[in-house]
mmCIF file of C-alpha atoms in Angstrom:
data_model
loop_
_atom_site.group_PDB
_atom_site.id
_atom_site.type_symbol
_atom_site.label_atom_id
_atom_site.label_comp_id
_atom_site.label_asym_id
_atom_site.label_seq_id
_atom_site.Cartn_x
_atom_site.Cartn_y
_atom_site.Cartn_z
ATOM 1 C CA MET A 1 94.068 82.014 172.669
ATOM 2 C CA PRO A 2 93.957 83.713 176.100
ATOM 3 C CA LYS A 3 93.560 81.523 179.156
ATOM 4 C CA GLY A 4 90.538 81.714 181.447
ATOM 5 C CA TYR A 5 90.635 82.083 185.212
ATOM 6 C CA TRP A 6 88.231 81.355 188.021
ATOM 7 C CA ILE A 7 88.630 83.771 190.899
ATOM 8 C CA ALA A 8 86.766 82.665 194.012
ATOM 9 C CA ARG A 9 86.517 84.184 197.473
ATOM 10 C CA VAL A 10 85.078 81.767 200.014
ATOM 11 C CA ASP A 11 84.086 81.541 203.682
ATOM 12 C CA VAL A 12 83.670 77.889 204.613
ATOM 13 C CA ARG A 13 81.057 77.167 207.303
ATOM 14 C CA ASP A 14 81.570 73.378 207.501
ATOM 15 C CA LEU A 15 85.148 72.232 206.868
ATOM 16 C CA GLU A 16 84.309 68.514 206.906
ATOM 17 C CA ARG A 17 81.569 68.820 204.267
ATOM 18 C CA TYR A 18 83.754 71.169 202.233
ATOM 19 C CA LYS A 19 86.055 68.188 201.712
ATOM 20 C CA ASP A 20 83.111 66.509 199.942
ATOM 21 C CA TYR A 21 82.879 69.517 197.621
ATOM 22 C CA VAL A 22 86.588 69.298 196.791
ATOM 23 C CA ALA A 23 86.390 65.565 196.055
ATOM 24 C CA THR A 24 83.245 65.939 193.946
ATOM 25 C CA ALA A 25 84.688 68.852 191.936
ATOM 26 C CA LYS A 26 87.973 67.078 191.130
ATOM 27 C CA PRO A 27 86.734 65.197 188.011
ATOM 28 C CA ALA A 28 85.465 68.451 186.450
ATOM 29 C CA PHE A 29 88.743 70.202 187.147
ATOM 30 C CA GLU A 30 90.685 67.324 185.599
ATOM 31 C CA ARG A 31 88.392 67.146 182.566
ATOM 32 C CA PHE A 32 88.734 70.851 181.759
ATOM 33 C CA GLY A 33 92.466 71.225 182.416
ATOM 34 C CA ALA A 34 92.309 73.248 185.638
ATOM 35 C CA ASN A 35 95.595 74.426 187.126
ATOM 36 C CA PHE A 36 95.372 75.791 190.673
ATOM 37 C CA LEU A 37 97.480 78.938 191.045
ATOM 38 C CA ALA A 38 96.228 79.895 194.524
ATOM 39 C CA ARG A 39 94.215 77.762 196.903
ATOM 40 C CA GLY A 40 93.740 79.275 200.328
ATOM 41 C CA GLY A 41 96.972 80.281 202.037
ATOM 42 C CA ASN A 42 98.106 83.550 203.531
ATOM 43 C CA PHE A 43 96.807 86.839 202.166
ATOM 44 C CA ASN A 44 96.781 90.539 202.968
ATOM 45 C CA GLU A 45 93.475 92.385 203.012
ATOM 46 C CA LEU A 46 94.096 95.642 201.145
ATOM 47 C CA GLU A 47 90.636 97.032 200.389
ATOM 48 C CA GLY A 48 87.075 95.929 200.994
ATOM 49 C CA THR A 49 85.980 92.926 203.003
ATOM 50 C CA ALA A 50 88.065 89.807 202.554
ATOM 51 C CA ARG A 51 86.918 86.212 202.801
ATOM 52 C CA ALA A 52 88.944 83.517 204.548
ATOM 53 C CA ARG A 53 89.801 81.503 201.417
ATOM 54 C CA ASN A 54 90.925 82.846 198.037
ATOM 55 C CA VAL A 55 91.271 80.615 194.991
ATOM 56 C CA VAL A 56 92.628 81.277 191.485
ATOM 57 C CA ILE A 57 92.289 78.494 188.913
ATOM 58 C CA GLU A 58 93.762 78.719 185.418
ATOM 59 C CA PHE A 59 92.076 77.016 182.451
ATOM 60 C CA PRO A 60 93.320 76.614 178.853
ATOM 61 C CA SER A 61 90.697 79.144 177.676
ATOM 62 C CA LEU A 62 87.814 81.285 178.865
ATOM 63 C CA GLN A 63 85.423 78.810 177.260
ATOM 64 C CA ALA A 64 86.992 75.887 179.146
ATOM 65 C CA ALA A 65 86.567 77.830 182.410
ATOM 66 C CA VAL A 66 82.891 78.504 181.698
ATOM 67 C CA ASP A 67 82.285 74.955 180.467
ATOM 68 C CA CYS A 68 83.847 73.534 183.626
ATOM 69 C CA TYR A 69 81.520 75.588 185.821
ATOM 70 C CA ASN A 70 78.469 74.564 183.786
ATOM 71 C CA SER A 71 79.437 70.885 183.568
ATOM 72 C CA PRO A 72 77.260 68.285 185.327
ATOM 73 C CA GLU A 73 80.314 67.198 187.321
ATOM 74 C CA TYR A 74 80.953 70.666 188.709
ATOM 75 C CA GLN A 75 77.290 71.500 189.240
ATOM 76 C CA ALA A 76 77.017 68.449 191.540
ATOM 77 C CA ALA A 77 79.952 69.858 193.514
ATOM 78 C CA ALA A 78 78.530 73.391 193.480
ATOM 79 C CA LYS A 79 75.389 72.180 195.241
ATOM 80 C CA ILE A 80 77.543 70.881 198.082
ATOM 81 C CA ARG A 81 79.605 74.086 198.209
ATOM 82 C CA GLN A 82 76.515 76.256 198.336
ATOM 83 C CA GLU A 83 75.284 74.311 201.369
ATOM 84 C CA VAL A 84 78.524 74.644 203.347
ATOM 85 C CA ALA A 85 80.162 77.901 202.209
ATOM 86 C CA ASP A 86 79.495 81.465 201.129
ATOM 87 C CA ALA A 87 81.343 82.535 198.007
ATOM 88 C CA GLU A 88 81.742 84.962 195.155
ATOM 89 C CA MET A 89 83.094 83.538 191.923
ATOM 90 C CA VAL A 90 83.935 85.149 188.613
ATOM 91 C CA VAL A 91 85.513 83.916 185.402
ATOM 92 C CA VAL A 92 87.920 86.285 183.681
ATOM 93 C CA GLU A 93 89.855 86.140 180.443
ATOM 94 C CA GLY A 94 93.633 86.368 180.663
ATOM 95 C CA VAL A 95 95.762 88.815 178.716
#
């Protein structure tokens, strides 16, 4: 079964409150087997408009990735993130 991946591009407006998002999201990530492959760090803007933070999270399956996002645990965290950051997020199936 192919793995699933969250790809997120984020501009954080409030770094202190963003820490609340990270802490609140942690139980969902643990529950659904998330493995962080990239979390911030250096990057090179090649095309288009970049955001300051880029995140890639691997899940055991596409369904696990979608279920994590839709879980009550993550939705509580998402509300915080949406208040303190601008983001684009997609879920993709691995090869």
